[in-house]
Amino acid sequence: MAMMGTHHKGQIVRPIEPPQHAAGACTETEMTTSVPTKTPITVAYGDGIGPDIMQASLDIMLAAGAQLDIETIAIGEAVYAAGHTSGIEASSWDSLRRTKVFFKAPITTPQGGGFKSLNVTIRKSLGLYANVRPCAAYAPFVATKHPTMNMVIVRENEEDLYAGIEHRQTDEVYQCLKIISRPGCERLVRYAFEYAIANGRKKVTCFTKDNIMKLTDGLFHKVFDEIGAEYPSLEKEHWIVDIGAAKMADTPEQFDVIVTLNLYGDILSDVAAQIAGSVGLAGSANIGAHCSMFEAIHGSAPRMTGQDRANPTGLLLGGVMMLNHIGQSQVAEKVHNAWLRTIEDGVHTKDVYKEGVSTKLVGTKGFALAVIERIGQEPQILKPVRYAATEPFKTLPTPVRPLAKKETVGVDLFVQWTGSPDELAQKLKALPTNTLELKMITNRGVKVWPDGFPETFCTDHWRCRFMNGGSTVALSAIAGLTAAAAEASIDFIKTEHLCNFDGEPGYSLGQGQ
Ligand code: NAD
């Protein structure tokens, strides 16, 4: 297996952290580790089907010889009900900081305001920036239209619309901020390339919507091109996410590693898991510089609670990734091969059971017992996995780069207004704005002044762009504008500064501008 510190094009590609093996993929290298002494991990049994599938997964892993020193924490419904709006008690963070490895069953997120998603909180608080989601078919034993698909989605896990910064700005308009950072893109994209190299993958495909979001998605694409250039041995391609998603759903076998932003990756990995056979089959690793978390990609399936019916595979394969991560690769290999053999023998839970292919319908517990019975065996038709040793956890410091030369050249003043664009323009032009001049007004991004179309539908949310003929604008001039707007009873809701960075505009044009 190619390990970290690999040279590409004369440059040293520094490690981010050890590779995670794709749950559906195989590596050919011989194993070199022996099973270490017990590794402390934090375990949460979660909600809904969580306790059943966690017990089944742990039973299998321990029977295979996993050396785990388990600390259990409570998360989810009971903790929310006890008044912790984040779904986790303060003391549980101590366990996570201590063990740095979290094996987590799904939880139920309460509906409605006042509660934050615990999954997002954990990923972001612990800096788990890379979400690795392998999705492989197990044909002919699990029905799928895509028998040869074997892809891994590497999803950015902390940024994008999941920053969770939302505001109701006017009576009619609500906003969710999409935040994309260069360091966030860089470490995620590099992780995807390193993952591909370490796991013998051939191609990395980037999905963005940068034909529309030229700055945010554009940055992700740009970083993909920049970092990709350091990996000449890998094939690289970029698809606009809409047609890329359509291709992925139609011919997933054409994809190998997909790297993408948070929201696209969240949606696409569920699609990929489902078309591979069942959303119950896919595990997931959330990798950070300090901690990592391993889980199933599916949720708590509340309707199946307590019925001994859920497929524990997603969580178990998350556990296989965890065992690799903590250096227990021999156990990971044993568990994965026993699981493959169970699937091959036709011992199936209801979600994948198919008359004529399956030989025995089992519940969660029965499935776990069947896998345990097969520990030490390998599949005979499906390809057995061969996991090499993983190295101790390492991380790549984000490169320090010189600050760009930043020059403020204008400001967008957002206002709530129920009149016409022309009336608003008149009001704004009458303000004592010093050198700032009203250049344009847009409504939901479309230019409505000057020379707007009468057909354009307008809400009560207006973006009013002031500039200084291309010259620098002092922050005090912007403060003067907002003060003047307040004086004139203009209901402004926020400002966004228009800045050039090293001469390049850091703001988009209005639609139709
Ligand atoms: P879900 O993934 O829990 O279930 C959707 C459907 O998929 C189920 O009804 C079931 O038919 C099937 N399914 C899922 N897991 C299965 C398994 N192991 N075996 C067999 N079939 C399985 O999605 P949902 O119903 O939309 O969400 C339920 C709750 O889970 C929500 O509160 C949601 O917020 C939460 N959730 C949690 C996580 C997490 O903890 N990581 C992830 C996603 C959703």
XYZ file of C-alpha atoms and ligand atoms in Angstrom:
557
model
C 0.000 0.000 0.000
C 1.281 3.441 -0.835
C 1.699 5.249 2.429
C 1.947 8.875 3.335
C 4.824 11.114 2.441
C 4.577 9.985 -1.182
C 6.409 12.012 -3.804
C 4.334 13.355 -6.638
C 5.875 15.497 -9.348
C 8.858 16.283 -7.149
C 6.715 17.561 -4.309
C 6.246 15.922 -0.985
C 2.621 15.228 -0.345
C 2.458 15.379 3.386
C 0.105 13.109 5.218
C -3.206 14.244 6.550
C -3.883 11.073 8.472
C -3.680 7.363 7.856
C -5.737 5.970 5.023
C -9.106 4.404 5.672
C -9.751 1.332 3.611
C -12.869 1.376 1.522
C -15.297 -1.043 3.100
C -16.108 -2.490 -0.275
C -12.607 -2.323 -1.651
C -9.731 -4.708 -1.432
C -6.040 -4.025 -1.027
C -3.488 -6.625 -1.978
C -0.745 -5.873 0.492
C 0.168 -8.342 3.191
C -0.726 -7.498 6.761
C 2.107 -6.592 9.004
C 0.526 -5.661 12.327
C -0.252 -7.816 15.243
C -3.336 -7.027 17.312
C -2.365 -4.341 19.818
C -3.446 -4.045 23.424
C -6.905 -2.692 24.165
C -7.703 0.601 22.483
C -10.006 2.950 24.391
C -13.069 3.917 22.346
C -16.250 5.793 23.179
C -19.482 4.048 22.259
C -23.015 5.445 22.041
C -25.955 3.089 21.513
C -28.181 5.834 20.092
C -31.931 5.729 19.445
C -34.437 3.654 17.469
C -32.648 0.676 15.948
C -29.351 2.034 17.351
C -29.094 -0.198 20.461
C -29.847 -3.371 18.453
C -27.356 -2.722 15.677
C -24.670 -1.475 18.088
C -24.949 -4.615 20.213
C -24.793 -6.804 17.102
C -21.763 -4.923 15.728
C -19.847 -5.023 19.007
C -20.662 -8.726 19.511
C -19.207 -9.522 16.083
C -16.122 -7.340 16.479
C -15.317 -8.653 19.972
C -15.867 -12.251 18.848
C -13.342 -11.603 16.069
C -10.785 -10.527 18.653
C -11.155 -6.736 18.669
C -9.244 -5.317 21.622
C -11.486 -2.498 22.769
C -11.674 -0.689 26.070
C -15.217 0.661 25.800
C -16.507 3.825 27.493
C -20.237 4.226 26.971
C -21.942 7.612 26.724
C -25.610 8.520 26.333
C -26.636 10.710 23.400
C -29.842 11.480 21.569
C -33.510 11.452 22.543
C -33.138 10.854 26.294
C -30.485 13.541 26.565
C -32.560 16.032 24.534
C -35.546 15.209 26.775
C -33.443 15.930 29.868
C -33.065 19.489 28.618
C -29.747 19.363 26.722
C -30.670 21.056 23.426
C -27.512 19.724 21.786
C -28.375 16.061 22.559
C -25.135 15.420 24.432
C -24.082 16.046 28.030
C -21.020 18.158 28.756
C -19.277 15.223 30.470
C -19.496 13.098 27.302
C -17.086 15.434 25.524
C -14.453 14.431 28.115
C -14.752 10.808 27.044
C -14.491 11.756 23.361
C -11.419 13.890 24.045
C -9.873 11.073 26.040
C -10.426 8.214 23.583
C -10.448 10.268 20.350
C -12.386 7.436 18.707
C -16.174 7.430 18.649
C -18.258 4.461 17.543
C -21.740 5.853 17.279
C -25.140 4.337 16.565
C -27.719 6.565 14.847
C -29.849 8.894 16.912
C -33.228 10.539 16.389
C -33.045 14.297 15.944
C -36.126 15.960 17.447
C -38.143 17.907 14.887
C -38.681 21.639 15.213
C -36.731 24.608 16.452
C -34.774 24.729 19.664
C -32.789 21.561 18.935
C -29.548 21.335 17.016
C -28.560 18.197 15.102
C -26.168 16.273 17.338
C -24.480 14.684 14.336
C -23.603 18.051 12.865
C -22.529 19.356 16.302
C -20.174 16.430 16.860
C -18.679 16.587 13.373
C -18.058 20.302 13.625
C -17.038 20.577 17.276
C -14.462 17.806 16.903
C -13.288 19.017 13.487
C -14.228 15.798 11.661
C -13.706 17.319 8.251
C -13.747 14.281 5.964
C -16.742 11.993 5.737
C -15.742 8.799 3.928
C -18.645 6.732 2.640
C -17.837 3.593 0.649
C -20.749 2.181 -1.364
C -20.195 -1.182 -3.022
C -22.501 -3.747 -4.633
C -22.499 -7.362 -3.484
C -24.033 -8.947 -6.564
C -25.431 -11.478 -7.118
C -26.122 -11.892 -3.402
C -27.719 -8.500 -2.839
C -30.057 -7.364 -5.613
C -28.823 -4.282 -7.446
C -29.032 -2.848 -10.936
C -25.337 -2.008 -10.677
C -23.484 -5.223 -9.877
C -19.967 -3.835 -10.359
C -20.308 -0.515 -8.571
C -17.640 0.111 -5.949
C -17.232 3.779 -5.156
C -16.275 5.912 -2.215
C -17.770 9.325 -1.583
C -15.487 11.688 0.318
C -17.767 14.429 1.562
C -16.740 17.707 3.133
C -18.207 17.506 6.603
C -18.051 20.879 8.358
C -18.871 23.732 5.987
C -21.330 24.605 3.245
C -24.973 25.150 4.167
C -24.365 22.934 7.215
C -22.647 25.822 8.962
C -26.187 26.231 10.292
C -26.142 30.021 10.101
C -29.700 30.926 9.211
C -31.661 34.128 9.592
C -35.113 35.381 8.849
C -34.201 38.734 7.380
C -37.478 40.239 6.326
C -41.125 39.369 6.578
C -40.830 37.233 3.460
C -37.229 36.144 3.170
C -35.136 33.596 5.043
C -31.430 33.001 4.481
C -28.985 30.141 5.074
C -25.311 31.013 4.670
C -23.144 28.775 2.518
C -19.649 28.995 3.961
C -16.713 27.536 2.071
C -13.127 28.089 3.217
C -9.872 27.511 1.349
C -8.268 25.534 4.226
C -11.468 23.474 4.505
C -11.378 22.644 0.777
C -7.651 21.979 0.803
C -7.553 19.456 3.606
C -10.645 17.648 2.368
C -9.542 17.464 -1.253
C -6.049 16.330 -0.251
C -7.592 13.692 1.980
C -9.574 12.379 -1.013
C -6.457 12.117 -3.197
C -4.422 10.486 -0.423
C -7.282 8.085 0.207
C -7.364 7.171 -3.477
C -3.624 6.494 -3.583
C -3.623 4.518 -0.327
C -6.501 2.333 -1.446
C -5.384 1.610 -4.976
C -8.131 3.696 -6.512
C -7.622 5.053 -10.025
C -9.838 8.087 -10.454
C -11.073 11.022 -8.374
C -14.170 12.865 -9.570
C -15.129 16.270 -8.215
C -18.787 17.374 -8.136
C -19.647 21.071 -7.757
C -22.201 23.560 -9.029
C -19.636 26.179 -9.971
C -21.493 27.255 -13.095
C -23.872 28.986 -10.653
C -21.905 29.430 -7.417
C -18.725 30.709 -8.989
C -17.056 31.869 -5.785
C -17.937 29.119 -3.277
C -18.199 26.009 -5.434
C -15.682 27.667 -7.752
C -13.128 27.637 -4.920
C -13.712 23.926 -4.275
C -13.211 23.160 -7.975
C -10.112 25.350 -8.145
C -8.562 23.627 -5.116
C -9.408 20.252 -6.698
C -7.484 21.254 -9.842
C -4.551 22.654 -7.847
C -4.131 19.675 -5.532
C -5.016 17.168 -8.241
C -2.001 18.364 -10.224
C 0.181 16.838 -7.487
C -1.257 13.371 -8.224
C -0.357 12.634 -11.836
C -0.961 8.896 -11.428
C -4.663 9.438 -10.761
C -7.294 10.199 -13.366
C -9.206 13.369 -12.490
C -12.515 14.730 -13.690
C -15.085 17.311 -12.699
C -18.831 17.189 -13.238
C -21.459 19.789 -12.527
C -23.296 18.073 -9.699
C -26.709 17.822 -11.372
C -25.598 15.858 -14.427
C -22.906 14.149 -12.335
C -25.572 12.912 -9.924
C -27.671 11.676 -12.839
C -24.675 9.764 -14.229
C -23.864 8.385 -10.800
C -27.393 7.056 -10.364
C -27.393 5.616 -13.917
C -23.865 4.206 -14.267
C -22.234 4.258 -10.824
C -19.626 1.767 -11.996
C -17.962 4.645 -13.876
C -17.052 6.319 -10.589
C -14.259 5.439 -8.212
C -13.663 8.171 -5.597
C -16.034 11.157 -5.599
C -15.036 14.269 -3.666
C -17.677 16.890 -3.088
C -19.178 19.520 -0.844
C -21.227 18.767 2.242
C -24.823 18.945 0.992
C -24.199 17.230 -2.362
C -22.194 14.500 -0.623
C -24.877 13.947 1.997
C -27.570 13.408 -0.620
C -25.445 11.477 -3.098
C -24.061 9.026 -0.555
C -27.598 7.961 0.417
C -28.416 7.508 -3.273
C -25.203 5.547 -3.821
C -25.837 3.271 -0.823
C -29.429 2.631 -1.873
C -28.609 1.762 -5.490
C -25.808 -0.515 -4.293
C -28.458 -2.587 -2.543
C -29.693 -0.926 0.649
C -29.095 2.174 2.683
C -28.620 -0.328 5.534
C -25.367 -1.583 3.975
C -23.103 1.457 4.085
C -20.737 2.503 6.848
C -19.121 5.860 7.279
C -15.953 7.301 8.776
C -15.725 10.914 9.946
C -12.062 11.814 10.050
C -10.523 14.736 11.883
C -7.088 15.867 12.911
C -7.701 14.976 16.561
C -10.662 12.597 16.728
C -12.601 10.327 14.421
C -16.125 8.970 14.461
C -17.480 5.823 12.838
C -21.136 5.145 12.138
C -23.709 3.850 9.659
C -24.863 6.278 7.010
C -28.532 5.630 7.745
C -30.581 7.045 10.603
C -32.360 5.534 13.592
C -35.307 4.114 11.551
C -37.707 4.739 14.465
C -40.476 2.653 12.897
C -38.279 -0.463 13.223
C -37.412 0.098 16.899
C -37.241 -3.008 19.058
C -38.325 -5.357 16.250
C -34.997 -7.166 15.800
C -35.371 -6.475 12.087
C -32.668 -3.901 11.242
C -29.608 -4.772 9.217
C -26.542 -4.065 11.385
C -24.227 -4.010 8.351
C -23.878 -0.229 7.962
C -22.698 0.189 11.533
C -20.580 -2.975 11.369
C -18.757 -1.723 8.261
C -18.292 1.617 10.049
C -16.729 -0.524 12.796
C -14.451 -2.179 10.232
C -13.201 1.264 9.228
C -12.671 2.054 12.909
C -10.667 -1.133 13.473
C -8.416 -0.204 10.543
C -8.097 3.296 11.899
C -6.952 2.132 15.338
C -4.456 -0.322 13.896
C -6.466 -3.531 14.379
C -6.434 -4.348 10.691
C -6.268 -8.106 11.140
C -9.499 -8.030 13.113
C -11.048 -5.647 10.565
C -10.199 -8.104 7.816
C -11.625 -11.058 9.755
C -14.876 -9.240 10.476
C -15.289 -8.013 6.916
C -14.561 -11.384 5.336
C -16.906 -13.192 7.747
C -19.570 -10.659 6.864
C -18.986 -11.154 3.117
C -19.253 -14.915 3.623
C -22.545 -14.494 5.501
C -23.965 -12.401 2.669
C -22.672 -14.925 0.144
C -24.272 -17.794 2.082
C -27.616 -16.033 1.645
C -28.196 -15.320 5.344
C -29.989 -11.996 4.977
C -31.986 -9.446 6.944
C -35.338 -8.376 5.531
C -34.065 -5.269 3.702
C -31.892 -7.361 1.373
C -33.760 -10.683 1.515
C -34.767 -11.950 -1.917
C -36.563 -15.189 -2.697
C -34.376 -17.426 -4.859
C -31.124 -15.753 -3.779
C -31.389 -15.640 -0.002
C -31.320 -18.914 1.911
C -32.341 -17.733 5.371
C -34.229 -14.721 6.701
C -32.760 -13.520 9.982
C -33.237 -10.650 12.379
C -30.513 -8.391 13.739
C -29.404 -10.884 16.402
C -29.593 -13.872 14.060
C -27.481 -12.027 11.529
C -24.843 -11.226 14.143
C -24.733 -14.895 15.185
C -24.357 -15.969 11.547
C -21.402 -13.606 11.068
C -19.810 -14.782 14.337
C -20.144 -18.417 13.198
C -18.194 -17.510 10.056
C -15.285 -15.688 11.697
C -12.146 -17.127 10.185
C -13.911 -17.916 6.897
C -13.651 -15.962 3.679
C -16.075 -15.463 0.810
C -15.622 -17.842 -2.107
C -17.254 -15.855 -4.892
C -17.096 -12.261 -3.665
C -13.550 -10.950 -3.433
C -12.137 -11.226 0.087
C -10.752 -8.039 1.559
C -7.061 -7.706 2.373
C -6.364 -4.919 4.807
C -2.857 -3.712 5.294
C -1.673 -2.126 8.514
C -2.616 1.462 9.169
C -0.145 3.924 10.556
C -0.679 5.984 13.702
C -2.947 8.938 13.250
C -1.244 11.906 11.637
C -2.467 15.187 10.340
C -1.287 17.815 7.913
C -1.135 21.361 9.222
C -2.992 23.702 6.925
C -0.400 25.527 4.835
C 0.205 29.096 5.923
C -0.108 31.414 2.947
C 0.503 35.152 2.716
C -2.592 37.291 3.116
C -4.009 38.554 -0.167
C -4.067 42.322 -0.704
C -7.608 43.251 0.256
C -9.244 46.390 -1.016
C -12.814 47.404 -0.166
C -14.454 48.931 -3.238
C -18.107 49.068 -2.268
C -20.917 47.708 -0.161
C -24.194 45.867 -0.625
C -26.827 47.288 1.677
C -29.717 44.857 2.191
C -33.053 46.404 3.073
C -36.628 45.379 3.760
C -38.912 47.395 1.483
C -42.419 46.924 0.154
C -42.519 49.629 -2.543
C -41.217 49.630 -6.108
C -37.518 49.451 -7.028
C -37.661 52.969 -8.520
C -39.077 54.432 -5.301
C -36.387 52.655 -3.286
C -33.687 53.965 -5.649
C -34.981 57.515 -5.216
C -34.899 57.192 -1.436
C -31.371 55.760 -1.466
C -30.031 58.325 -3.948
C -31.233 61.082 -1.650
C -28.981 59.838 1.175
C -25.842 61.853 2.006
C -23.472 59.008 1.081
C -20.287 60.923 0.489
C -18.473 59.241 -2.428
C -20.600 56.105 -2.435
C -22.929 55.945 -5.393
C -25.928 53.633 -5.860
C -25.051 51.356 -8.800
C -27.756 48.720 -8.821
C -30.609 47.131 -6.901
C -31.369 43.429 -7.133
C -34.200 41.357 -5.772
C -33.367 37.700 -5.054
C -30.198 38.307 -7.082
C -31.895 39.692 -10.217
C -31.184 43.281 -11.259
C -34.373 45.342 -10.945
C -32.848 48.849 -11.018
C -31.790 50.503 -13.225
C -33.630 49.113 -16.241
C -35.400 46.240 -14.508
C -38.006 44.083 -16.236
C -41.625 44.586 -15.204
C -42.049 40.784 -15.274
C -39.527 40.167 -12.486
C -41.226 38.985 -9.300
C -40.050 40.965 -6.286
C -40.116 40.127 -2.599
C -39.574 42.543 0.293
C -35.801 41.828 0.334
C -33.565 44.150 -1.703
C -29.810 44.230 -2.232
C -28.618 47.771 -2.970
C -25.075 48.031 -4.331
C -23.031 51.146 -3.604
C -19.612 51.698 -5.170
C -17.037 54.402 -5.397
C -16.215 54.328 -9.097
C -13.773 51.469 -8.565
C -11.754 53.339 -5.927
C -11.155 52.191 -2.386
C -13.943 52.762 0.104
C -13.121 53.555 3.718
C -14.976 51.545 6.363
C -16.036 54.870 7.853
C -17.861 55.656 4.571
C -19.801 52.398 4.921
C -20.614 53.243 8.532
C -21.738 56.685 7.291
C -24.058 55.026 4.749
C -25.757 52.828 7.356
C -26.082 55.789 9.721
C -27.686 57.842 6.929
C -30.019 54.958 6.058
C -31.077 54.662 9.701
C -31.645 58.428 9.869
C -33.913 58.187 6.794
C -35.861 55.261 8.352
C -34.648 52.814 5.695
C -35.067 49.360 7.237
C -31.627 47.958 6.429
C -30.973 44.428 7.593
C -27.314 43.886 6.828
C -24.334 44.931 4.772
C -21.867 42.855 2.760
C -18.611 44.532 1.825
C -17.391 44.297 -1.745
C -13.683 43.547 -1.711
C -11.030 42.792 -4.251
C -8.395 40.253 -3.214
C -5.111 40.695 -5.077
C -7.153 42.658 -7.613
C -9.759 39.905 -8.155
C -13.370 40.749 -7.271
C -14.557 38.794 -4.228
C -18.223 39.316 -5.033
C -20.631 38.208 -7.721
C -22.415 40.373 -10.254
C -26.172 40.805 -10.183
C -28.118 38.522 -12.543
C -28.635 40.620 -15.652
C -25.940 43.145 -14.652
P -33.465 6.389 8.324
O -32.177 6.192 7.616
O -33.456 6.237 9.789
O -34.506 5.325 7.767
C -35.101 5.394 6.494
C -35.596 3.995 6.096
O -34.454 3.244 5.657
C -36.189 3.175 7.229
O -37.553 3.409 7.389
C -35.906 1.774 6.785
O -36.865 1.352 5.854
C -34.567 1.896 6.070
N -33.447 1.565 6.934
C -32.587 2.442 7.518
N -31.662 1.778 8.214
C -31.927 0.471 8.063
C -31.304 -0.719 8.544
N -30.221 -0.694 9.319
N -31.854 -1.894 8.212
C -32.934 -1.943 7.425
N -33.550 -0.874 6.921
C -33.048 0.323 7.239
O -34.033 7.803 7.890
P -35.214 8.680 8.508
O -36.410 7.809 8.800
O -35.349 9.793 7.577
O -34.612 9.269 9.845
C -34.948 8.765 11.134
C -34.211 9.562 12.190
O -32.817 9.316 12.073
C -34.396 11.080 12.086
O -34.587 11.597 13.380
C -33.075 11.568 11.522
O -32.785 12.865 11.949
C -32.133 10.552 12.116
N -30.863 10.388 11.384
C -29.777 10.146 12.145
C -28.559 9.916 11.537
C -27.375 9.646 12.397
O -27.516 9.512 13.601
N -26.183 9.555 11.834
C -28.451 9.927 10.143
C -29.608 10.141 9.380
C -30.818 10.365 10.016
